[in-house]
Amino acid sequence: MSANEKRILLVEDEKAIRDAVAAYFERDERENYIVRGVGDGQSAVEEFEKYPFDIVILDLMLPKLSGERVCRSIRETSNVPIIMLTAKGEVEDRIIGLELGADDYLIKPFSPRELVARVRALLRRAHAESEPQLEVLDFGDLVIDISGHKVTICDEEIDLTASEFKLLTTLARFPGRVYTRMELVEKVLGYDFEGYERTIDSHVKNLRAKLGDDPRNPRWLYTVHGVGYRFESPDKGDKAKAARARAN
Ligand code: CA
């Protein structure tokens, strides 16, 4: 395996789509994509256990094991970027996909060009996150170790997907600043196609669940109605208050 190889697991039961997508990626001259195509969910899970992949393109409606189940299974062991493919109209289904921890979705029929753009963006982001940056954001109970790609609450590590991590670090770098959904789409997903703002809502929902942050009584992640989201750091304030109380 050469260092710049990018291994894609493509899970799609329609052979015509599978072949066309694989051919499109393998024709790309700028990147060395290796596509492994499988036609059902069971094979996808088996293949993923056998080989390391850099990214997974996953159709939602699949024989044997649904895309939903495959996504859940992969997420038990890996934070590999996952793009879900869904048919037009399956709005609820694609939201389910994101709630299961997929990083992105694309509605069929899609242009292979757009799929390649999404894959590039996700791979670039995954790569950027694996680069060492010495940065730790300490909010008391919540500590975000950006260099170690690790988030802990009261010293307990919590497991975030690439999108959730990016979302959290984007917001937490500037506590109090309000980000619109569109800004977050750009920063977290790396592109600015319209209509993907709801993706952010799903990621926020997942992130809140993992942080144990109650949206009705938030500690960190605040909804700014009609606009977007902001991060607050109550613990730091509490600590400062406690320090002042001790000093008095
Ligand atoms: Ca299908």
PDB file of C-alpha atoms and ligand atoms in Angstrom:
ATOM      1  CA  MET A   1       0.000   0.000   0.000  1.00  0.00           C
ATOM      2  CA  SER A   2       1.581   3.305  -1.024  1.00  0.00           C
ATOM      3  CA  ALA A   3       1.380   6.247   1.341  1.00  0.00           C
ATOM      4  CA  ASN A   4      -0.831   8.427  -0.817  1.00  0.00           C
ATOM      5  CA  GLU A   5      -3.324   5.699  -1.626  1.00  0.00           C
ATOM      6  CA  LYS A   6      -6.867   6.523  -0.565  1.00  0.00           C
ATOM      7  CA  ARG A   7      -8.943   3.425   0.011  1.00  0.00           C
ATOM      8  CA  ILE A   8     -12.678   3.770  -0.489  1.00  0.00           C
ATOM      9  CA  LEU A   9     -15.258   1.191   0.552  1.00  0.00           C
ATOM     10  CA  LEU A  10     -18.218   1.675  -1.783  1.00  0.00           C
ATOM     11  CA  VAL A  11     -21.418  -0.066  -0.674  1.00  0.00           C
ATOM     12  CA  GLU A  12     -24.121   0.085  -3.342  1.00  0.00           C
ATOM     13  CA  ASP A  13     -26.413  -2.679  -4.593  1.00  0.00           C
ATOM     14  CA  GLU A  14     -27.053  -1.120  -8.004  1.00  0.00           C
ATOM     15  CA  LYS A  15     -24.187  -2.406 -10.072  1.00  0.00           C
ATOM     16  CA  ALA A  16     -24.460   0.361 -12.685  1.00  0.00           C
ATOM     17  CA  ILE A  17     -24.025   3.072 -10.031  1.00  0.00           C
ATOM     18  CA  ARG A  18     -21.258   1.126  -8.327  1.00  0.00           C
ATOM     19  CA  ASP A  19     -19.299   0.685 -11.537  1.00  0.00           C
ATOM     20  CA  ALA A  20     -19.784   4.283 -12.647  1.00  0.00           C
ATOM     21  CA  VAL A  21     -18.695   5.698  -9.280  1.00  0.00           C
ATOM     22  CA  ALA A  22     -15.686   3.366  -9.037  1.00  0.00           C
ATOM     23  CA  ALA A  23     -14.583   4.260 -12.560  1.00  0.00           C
ATOM     24  CA  TYR A  24     -14.958   7.961 -11.831  1.00  0.00           C
ATOM     25  CA  PHE A  25     -12.753   7.792  -8.754  1.00  0.00           C
ATOM     26  CA  GLU A  26     -10.146   5.592 -10.346  1.00  0.00           C
ATOM     27  CA  ARG A  27      -9.865   7.949 -13.309  1.00  0.00           C
ATOM     28  CA  ASP A  28      -8.973  10.845 -11.005  1.00  0.00           C
ATOM     29  CA  GLU A  29      -5.430  11.891 -11.850  1.00  0.00           C
ATOM     30  CA  ARG A  30      -4.750  14.028  -8.822  1.00  0.00           C
ATOM     31  CA  GLU A  31      -5.405  11.308  -6.276  1.00  0.00           C
ATOM     32  CA  ASN A  32      -4.645   7.636  -6.095  1.00  0.00           C
ATOM     33  CA  TYR A  33      -8.067   6.243  -5.174  1.00  0.00           C
ATOM     34  CA  ILE A  34      -8.523   2.532  -4.713  1.00  0.00           C
ATOM     35  CA  VAL A  35     -12.195   1.593  -4.725  1.00  0.00           C
ATOM     36  CA  ARG A  36     -13.504  -1.640  -3.261  1.00  0.00           C
ATOM     37  CA  GLY A  37     -17.141  -2.074  -4.288  1.00  0.00           C
ATOM     38  CA  VAL A  38     -19.597  -4.394  -2.534  1.00  0.00           C
ATOM     39  CA  GLY A  39     -23.305  -4.936  -3.222  1.00  0.00           C
ATOM     40  CA  ASP A  40     -24.839  -5.709   0.168  1.00  0.00           C
ATOM     41  CA  GLY A  41     -24.609  -4.724   3.808  1.00  0.00           C
ATOM     42  CA  GLN A  42     -23.257  -8.009   5.111  1.00  0.00           C
ATOM     43  CA  SER A  43     -20.297  -7.920   2.700  1.00  0.00           C
ATOM     44  CA  ALA A  44     -19.669  -4.301   3.693  1.00  0.00           C
ATOM     45  CA  VAL A  45     -19.278  -5.210   7.365  1.00  0.00           C
ATOM     46  CA  GLU A  46     -17.026  -8.175   6.516  1.00  0.00           C
ATOM     47  CA  GLU A  47     -14.887  -6.102   4.175  1.00  0.00           C
ATOM     48  CA  PHE A  48     -14.512  -3.330   6.723  1.00  0.00           C
ATOM     49  CA  GLU A  49     -13.294  -5.819   9.325  1.00  0.00           C
ATOM     50  CA  LYS A  50     -10.689  -7.189   6.921  1.00  0.00           C
ATOM     51  CA  TYR A  51      -9.090  -4.058   5.464  1.00  0.00           C
ATOM     52  CA  PRO A  52      -8.337  -0.499   6.558  1.00  0.00           C
ATOM     53  CA  PHE A  53     -10.356   2.068   4.594  1.00  0.00           C
ATOM     54  CA  ASP A  54      -9.954   5.830   4.518  1.00  0.00           C
ATOM     55  CA  ILE A  55     -13.612   6.508   3.784  1.00  0.00           C
ATOM     56  CA  VAL A  56     -16.919   4.646   3.349  1.00  0.00           C
ATOM     57  CA  ILE A  57     -19.604   5.521   0.797  1.00  0.00           C
ATOM     58  CA  LEU A  58     -22.736   3.790   2.015  1.00  0.00           C
ATOM     59  CA  ASP A  59     -26.099   3.341   0.317  1.00  0.00           C
ATOM     60  CA  LEU A  60     -28.985   3.368   2.783  1.00  0.00           C
ATOM     61  CA  MET A  61     -31.270   0.789   1.141  1.00  0.00           C
ATOM     62  CA  LEU A  62     -29.287  -2.419   0.824  1.00  0.00           C
ATOM     63  CA  PRO A  63     -29.992  -6.138   0.721  1.00  0.00           C
ATOM     64  CA  LYS A  64     -29.114  -8.410   3.666  1.00  0.00           C
ATOM     65  CA  LEU A  65     -28.156  -5.632   6.081  1.00  0.00           C
ATOM     66  CA  SER A  66     -29.431  -2.040   5.765  1.00  0.00           C
ATOM     67  CA  GLY A  67     -27.078   0.917   5.457  1.00  0.00           C
ATOM     68  CA  GLU A  68     -28.316   1.989   8.860  1.00  0.00           C
ATOM     69  CA  ARG A  69     -27.141  -1.275  10.441  1.00  0.00           C
ATOM     70  CA  VAL A  70     -23.837  -1.147   8.562  1.00  0.00           C
ATOM     71  CA  CYS A  71     -23.233   2.405   9.779  1.00  0.00           C
ATOM     72  CA  ARG A  72     -23.984   1.426  13.359  1.00  0.00           C
ATOM     73  CA  SER A  73     -21.683  -1.577  13.108  1.00  0.00           C
ATOM     74  CA  ILE A  74     -18.780   0.452  11.685  1.00  0.00           C
ATOM     75  CA  ARG A  75     -19.251   3.129  14.355  1.00  0.00           C
ATOM     76  CA  GLU A  76     -18.766   0.536  17.085  1.00  0.00           C
ATOM     77  CA  THR A  77     -15.097   0.326  16.197  1.00  0.00           C
ATOM     78  CA  SER A  78     -14.217   3.248  13.961  1.00  0.00           C
ATOM     79  CA  ASN A  79     -14.591   6.974  13.326  1.00  0.00           C
ATOM     80  CA  VAL A  80     -13.814   6.565   9.610  1.00  0.00           C
ATOM     81  CA  PRO A  81     -15.607   9.226   7.502  1.00  0.00           C
ATOM     82  CA  ILE A  82     -18.931   7.868   6.174  1.00  0.00           C
ATOM     83  CA  ILE A  83     -21.027   9.395   3.393  1.00  0.00           C
ATOM     84  CA  MET A  84     -24.583   8.070   3.116  1.00  0.00           C
ATOM     85  CA  LEU A  85     -26.347   7.768  -0.223  1.00  0.00           C
ATOM     86  CA  THR A  86     -30.104   8.131   0.008  1.00  0.00           C
ATOM     87  CA  ALA A  87     -32.932   8.163  -2.508  1.00  0.00           C
ATOM     88  CA  LYS A  88     -34.876  11.367  -3.060  1.00  0.00           C
ATOM     89  CA  GLY A  89     -37.627  11.835  -0.504  1.00  0.00           C
ATOM     90  CA  GLU A  90     -36.043   9.728   2.192  1.00  0.00           C
ATOM     91  CA  VAL A  91     -35.626  12.839   4.329  1.00  0.00           C
ATOM     92  CA  GLU A  92     -36.216  11.096   7.618  1.00  0.00           C
ATOM     93  CA  ASP A  93     -33.900   8.301   6.551  1.00  0.00           C
ATOM     94  CA  ARG A  94     -31.009  10.603   5.878  1.00  0.00           C
ATOM     95  CA  ILE A  95     -31.510  12.317   9.207  1.00  0.00           C
ATOM     96  CA  ILE A  96     -31.431   8.850  10.786  1.00  0.00           C
ATOM     97  CA  GLY A  97     -28.161   8.255   8.957  1.00  0.00           C
ATOM     98  CA  LEU A  98     -26.619  11.345  10.496  1.00  0.00           C
ATOM     99  CA  GLU A  99     -27.916  10.428  13.908  1.00  0.00           C
ATOM    100  CA  LEU A 100     -26.155   7.103  13.555  1.00  0.00           C
ATOM    101  CA  GLY A 101     -22.924   8.975  13.045  1.00  0.00           C
ATOM    102  CA  ALA A 102     -22.548   9.342   9.279  1.00  0.00           C
ATOM    103  CA  ASP A 103     -20.584  12.493   8.427  1.00  0.00           C
ATOM    104  CA  ASP A 104     -22.453  13.516   5.341  1.00  0.00           C
ATOM    105  CA  TYR A 105     -25.118  12.423   2.893  1.00  0.00           C
ATOM    106  CA  LEU A 106     -25.873  12.776  -0.781  1.00  0.00           C
ATOM    107  CA  ILE A 107     -29.262  12.440  -2.445  1.00  0.00           C
ATOM    108  CA  LYS A 108     -29.709  10.206  -5.476  1.00  0.00           C
ATOM    109  CA  PRO A 109     -29.420  10.855  -8.319  1.00  0.00           C
ATOM    110  CA  PHE A 110     -26.152  12.661  -7.647  1.00  0.00           C
ATOM    111  CA  SER A 111     -23.348  13.680  -9.945  1.00  0.00           C
ATOM    112  CA  PRO A 112     -20.133  11.688  -9.468  1.00  0.00           C
ATOM    113  CA  ARG A 113     -18.364  15.045  -9.464  1.00  0.00           C
ATOM    114  CA  GLU A 114     -20.230  16.141  -6.390  1.00  0.00           C
ATOM    115  CA  LEU A 115     -19.505  12.839  -4.674  1.00  0.00           C
ATOM    116  CA  VAL A 116     -15.796  13.245  -5.425  1.00  0.00           C
ATOM    117  CA  ALA A 117     -15.915  16.796  -4.007  1.00  0.00           C
ATOM    118  CA  ARG A 118     -17.512  15.543  -0.787  1.00  0.00           C
ATOM    119  CA  VAL A 119     -15.029  12.702  -0.463  1.00  0.00           C
ATOM    120  CA  ARG A 120     -12.130  15.113  -0.975  1.00  0.00           C
ATOM    121  CA  ALA A 121     -13.489  17.483   1.663  1.00  0.00           C
ATOM    122  CA  LEU A 122     -13.940  14.703   4.216  1.00  0.00           C
ATOM    123  CA  LEU A 123     -10.523  13.183   3.536  1.00  0.00           C
ATOM    124  CA  ARG A 124      -8.849  16.587   3.719  1.00  0.00           C
ATOM    125  CA  ARG A 125     -10.513  17.214   7.045  1.00  0.00           C
ATOM    126  CA  ALA A 126      -9.629  13.776   8.418  1.00  0.00           C
ATOM    127  CA  HIS A 127      -6.035  14.394   7.343  1.00  0.00           C
ATOM    128  CA  ALA A 128      -5.914  17.890   8.859  1.00  0.00           C
ATOM    129  CA  GLU A 129      -7.165  16.411  12.116  1.00  0.00           C
ATOM    130  CA  SER A 130      -4.419  13.826  12.157  1.00  0.00           C
ATOM    131  CA  GLU A 131      -1.750  16.555  11.824  1.00  0.00           C
ATOM    132  CA  PRO A 132      -0.231  17.518  15.135  1.00  0.00           C
ATOM    133  CA  GLN A 133      -1.457  20.852  16.511  1.00  0.00           C
ATOM    134  CA  LEU A 134      -0.544  21.681  20.063  1.00  0.00           C
ATOM    135  CA  GLU A 135      -3.787  22.989  21.366  1.00  0.00           C
ATOM    136  CA  VAL A 136      -5.848  22.106  24.414  1.00  0.00           C
ATOM    137  CA  LEU A 137      -9.087  23.895  25.276  1.00  0.00           C
ATOM    138  CA  ASP A 138      -9.712  23.564  28.986  1.00  0.00           C
ATOM    139  CA  PHE A 139     -13.227  24.366  30.211  1.00  0.00           C
ATOM    140  CA  GLY A 140     -12.957  22.721  33.596  1.00  0.00           C
ATOM    141  CA  ASP A 141     -15.043  19.545  33.453  1.00  0.00           C
ATOM    142  CA  LEU A 142     -14.828  19.585  29.667  1.00  0.00           C
ATOM    143  CA  VAL A 143     -11.364  19.375  28.137  1.00  0.00           C
ATOM    144  CA  ILE A 144     -10.802  19.326  24.384  1.00  0.00           C
ATOM    145  CA  ASP A 145      -7.350  18.120  23.463  1.00  0.00           C
ATOM    146  CA  ILE A 146      -7.094  19.155  19.834  1.00  0.00           C
ATOM    147  CA  SER A 147      -3.589  17.784  19.353  1.00  0.00           C
ATOM    148  CA  GLY A 148      -4.568  14.431  20.837  1.00  0.00           C
ATOM    149  CA  HIS A 149      -7.988  14.501  19.133  1.00  0.00           C
ATOM    150  CA  LYS A 150      -9.505  13.670  22.479  1.00  0.00           C
ATOM    151  CA  VAL A 151     -12.446  15.027  24.441  1.00  0.00           C
ATOM    152  CA  THR A 152     -12.936  14.294  28.111  1.00  0.00           C
ATOM    153  CA  ILE A 153     -15.658  15.140  30.601  1.00  0.00           C
ATOM    154  CA  CYS A 154     -14.502  14.867  34.201  1.00  0.00           C
ATOM    155  CA  ASP A 155     -11.485  12.907  32.921  1.00  0.00           C
ATOM    156  CA  GLU A 156     -13.764  10.417  31.172  1.00  0.00           C
ATOM    157  CA  GLU A 157     -13.005  10.204  27.453  1.00  0.00           C
ATOM    158  CA  ILE A 158     -15.971  10.521  25.106  1.00  0.00           C
ATOM    159  CA  ASP A 159     -15.962   9.143  21.607  1.00  0.00           C
ATOM    160  CA  LEU A 160     -16.830  11.650  18.861  1.00  0.00           C
ATOM    161  CA  THR A 161     -17.034  11.268  15.107  1.00  0.00           C
ATOM    162  CA  ALA A 162     -14.890  13.537  12.925  1.00  0.00           C
ATOM    163  CA  SER A 163     -17.864  15.845  12.275  1.00  0.00           C
ATOM    164  CA  GLU A 164     -18.845  16.091  15.921  1.00  0.00           C
ATOM    165  CA  PHE A 165     -15.254  16.824  16.932  1.00  0.00           C
ATOM    166  CA  LYS A 166     -14.933  19.516  14.284  1.00  0.00           C
ATOM    167  CA  LEU A 167     -18.245  21.059  15.291  1.00  0.00           C
ATOM    168  CA  LEU A 168     -17.293  21.134  18.955  1.00  0.00           C
ATOM    169  CA  THR A 169     -13.835  22.607  18.358  1.00  0.00           C
ATOM    170  CA  THR A 170     -15.226  25.222  15.952  1.00  0.00           C
ATOM    171  CA  LEU A 171     -17.724  26.445  18.541  1.00  0.00           C
ATOM    172  CA  ALA A 172     -15.462  26.041  21.574  1.00  0.00           C
ATOM    173  CA  ARG A 173     -12.556  28.003  20.110  1.00  0.00           C
ATOM    174  CA  PHE A 174     -14.672  31.151  20.435  1.00  0.00           C
ATOM    175  CA  PRO A 175     -17.009  30.829  23.425  1.00  0.00           C
ATOM    176  CA  GLY A 176     -19.931  33.219  23.194  1.00  0.00           C
ATOM    177  CA  ARG A 177     -19.669  33.733  19.446  1.00  0.00           C
ATOM    178  CA  VAL A 178     -22.841  32.822  17.585  1.00  0.00           C
ATOM    179  CA  TYR A 179     -22.365  30.691  14.480  1.00  0.00           C
ATOM    180  CA  THR A 180     -25.107  30.405  11.869  1.00  0.00           C
ATOM    181  CA  ARG A 181     -25.969  26.928  10.583  1.00  0.00           C
ATOM    182  CA  MET A 182     -24.555  27.916   7.206  1.00  0.00           C
ATOM    183  CA  GLU A 183     -21.221  28.951   8.750  1.00  0.00           C
ATOM    184  CA  LEU A 184     -21.085  25.664  10.606  1.00  0.00           C
ATOM    185  CA  VAL A 185     -21.855  23.707   7.429  1.00  0.00           C
ATOM    186  CA  GLU A 186     -18.883  25.415   5.793  1.00  0.00           C
ATOM    187  CA  LYS A 187     -16.544  24.945   8.706  1.00  0.00           C
ATOM    188  CA  VAL A 188     -17.565  21.441   9.667  1.00  0.00           C
ATOM    189  CA  LEU A 189     -18.376  19.864   6.326  1.00  0.00           C
ATOM    190  CA  GLY A 190     -15.973  21.943   4.254  1.00  0.00           C
ATOM    191  CA  TYR A 191     -18.373  23.171   1.577  1.00  0.00           C
ATOM    192  CA  ASP A 192     -21.353  25.467   1.355  1.00  0.00           C
ATOM    193  CA  PHE A 193     -24.102  23.756  -0.590  1.00  0.00           C
ATOM    194  CA  GLU A 194     -27.444  25.192   0.353  1.00  0.00           C
ATOM    195  CA  GLY A 195     -29.995  23.049   2.082  1.00  0.00           C
ATOM    196  CA  TYR A 196     -27.588  21.207   4.322  1.00  0.00           C
ATOM    197  CA  GLU A 197     -28.193  23.286   7.421  1.00  0.00           C
ATOM    198  CA  ARG A 198     -30.295  20.507   8.936  1.00  0.00           C
ATOM    199  CA  THR A 199     -27.207  18.339   8.874  1.00  0.00           C
ATOM    200  CA  ILE A 200     -25.792  20.610  11.558  1.00  0.00           C
ATOM    201  CA  ASP A 201     -28.873  20.167  13.725  1.00  0.00           C
ATOM    202  CA  SER A 202     -28.337  16.413  13.655  1.00  0.00           C
ATOM    203  CA  HIS A 203     -24.673  16.740  14.531  1.00  0.00           C
ATOM    204  CA  VAL A 204     -25.515  19.116  17.390  1.00  0.00           C
ATOM    205  CA  LYS A 205     -28.125  16.675  18.650  1.00  0.00           C
ATOM    206  CA  ASN A 206     -25.596  13.816  18.645  1.00  0.00           C
ATOM    207  CA  LEU A 207     -22.955  15.973  20.248  1.00  0.00           C
ATOM    208  CA  ARG A 208     -25.334  17.059  23.013  1.00  0.00           C
ATOM    209  CA  ALA A 209     -26.240  13.447  23.721  1.00  0.00           C
ATOM    210  CA  LYS A 210     -22.574  12.487  23.983  1.00  0.00           C
ATOM    211  CA  LEU A 211     -21.713  15.480  26.172  1.00  0.00           C
ATOM    212  CA  GLY A 212     -24.800  14.851  28.290  1.00  0.00           C
ATOM    213  CA  ASP A 213     -25.838  18.441  27.588  1.00  0.00           C
ATOM    214  CA  ASP A 214     -29.564  19.068  28.016  1.00  0.00           C
ATOM    215  CA  PRO A 215     -30.814  21.410  25.244  1.00  0.00           C
ATOM    216  CA  ARG A 216     -33.479  22.836  27.593  1.00  0.00           C
ATOM    217  CA  ASN A 217     -30.930  23.598  30.247  1.00  0.00           C
ATOM    218  CA  PRO A 218     -27.614  23.697  28.404  1.00  0.00           C
ATOM    219  CA  ARG A 219     -24.271  23.804  30.034  1.00  0.00           C
ATOM    220  CA  TRP A 220     -22.169  24.252  26.885  1.00  0.00           C
ATOM    221  CA  LEU A 221     -24.129  24.157  23.633  1.00  0.00           C
ATOM    222  CA  TYR A 222     -26.770  26.840  23.237  1.00  0.00           C
ATOM    223  CA  THR A 223     -29.343  27.093  20.462  1.00  0.00           C
ATOM    224  CA  VAL A 224     -29.724  30.653  19.209  1.00  0.00           C
ATOM    225  CA  HIS A 225     -33.252  30.539  17.839  1.00  0.00           C
ATOM    226  CA  GLY A 226     -33.617  31.383  14.187  1.00  0.00           C
ATOM    227  CA  VAL A 227     -29.846  31.763  13.843  1.00  0.00           C
ATOM    228  CA  GLY A 228     -27.668  28.861  14.914  1.00  0.00           C
ATOM    229  CA  TYR A 229     -25.546  27.860  17.868  1.00  0.00           C
ATOM    230  CA  ARG A 230     -23.008  29.113  20.360  1.00  0.00           C
ATOM    231  CA  PHE A 231     -20.742  27.590  22.965  1.00  0.00           C
ATOM    232  CA  GLU A 232     -20.495  28.851  26.529  1.00  0.00           C
ATOM    233  CA  SER A 233     -18.046  27.944  29.209  1.00  0.00           C
ATOM    234  CA  PRO A 234     -19.909  27.967  32.548  1.00  0.00           C
ATOM    235  CA  ASP A 235     -17.291  25.914  34.378  1.00  0.00           C
ATOM    236  CA  LYS A 236     -14.579  28.460  33.817  1.00  0.00           C
ATOM    237  CA  GLY A 237     -16.814  31.166  35.251  1.00  0.00           C
ATOM    238  CA  ASP A 238     -17.582  28.932  38.221  1.00  0.00           C
ATOM    239  CA  LYS A 239     -13.904  28.303  38.757  1.00  0.00           C
ATOM    240  CA  ALA A 240     -13.108  32.014  38.636  1.00  0.00           C
ATOM    241  CA  LYS A 241     -15.972  32.651  41.038  1.00  0.00           C
ATOM    242  CA  ALA A 242     -14.699  29.916  43.351  1.00  0.00           C
ATOM    243  CA  ALA A 243     -11.188  31.360  43.192  1.00  0.00           C
ATOM    244  CA  ARG A 244     -12.540  34.823  44.041  1.00  0.00           C
ATOM    245  CA  ALA A 245     -14.576  33.375  46.905  1.00  0.00           C
ATOM    246  CA  ARG A 246     -11.460  31.698  48.276  1.00  0.00           C
ATOM    247  CA  ALA A 247      -9.471  34.933  47.941  1.00  0.00           C
ATOM    248  CA  ASN A 248     -12.057  36.895  49.918  1.00  0.00           C
TER     249      ASN A 248
HETATM  250 CA    CA B   1     -29.927   0.672  -2.819  1.00  0.00          CA
END
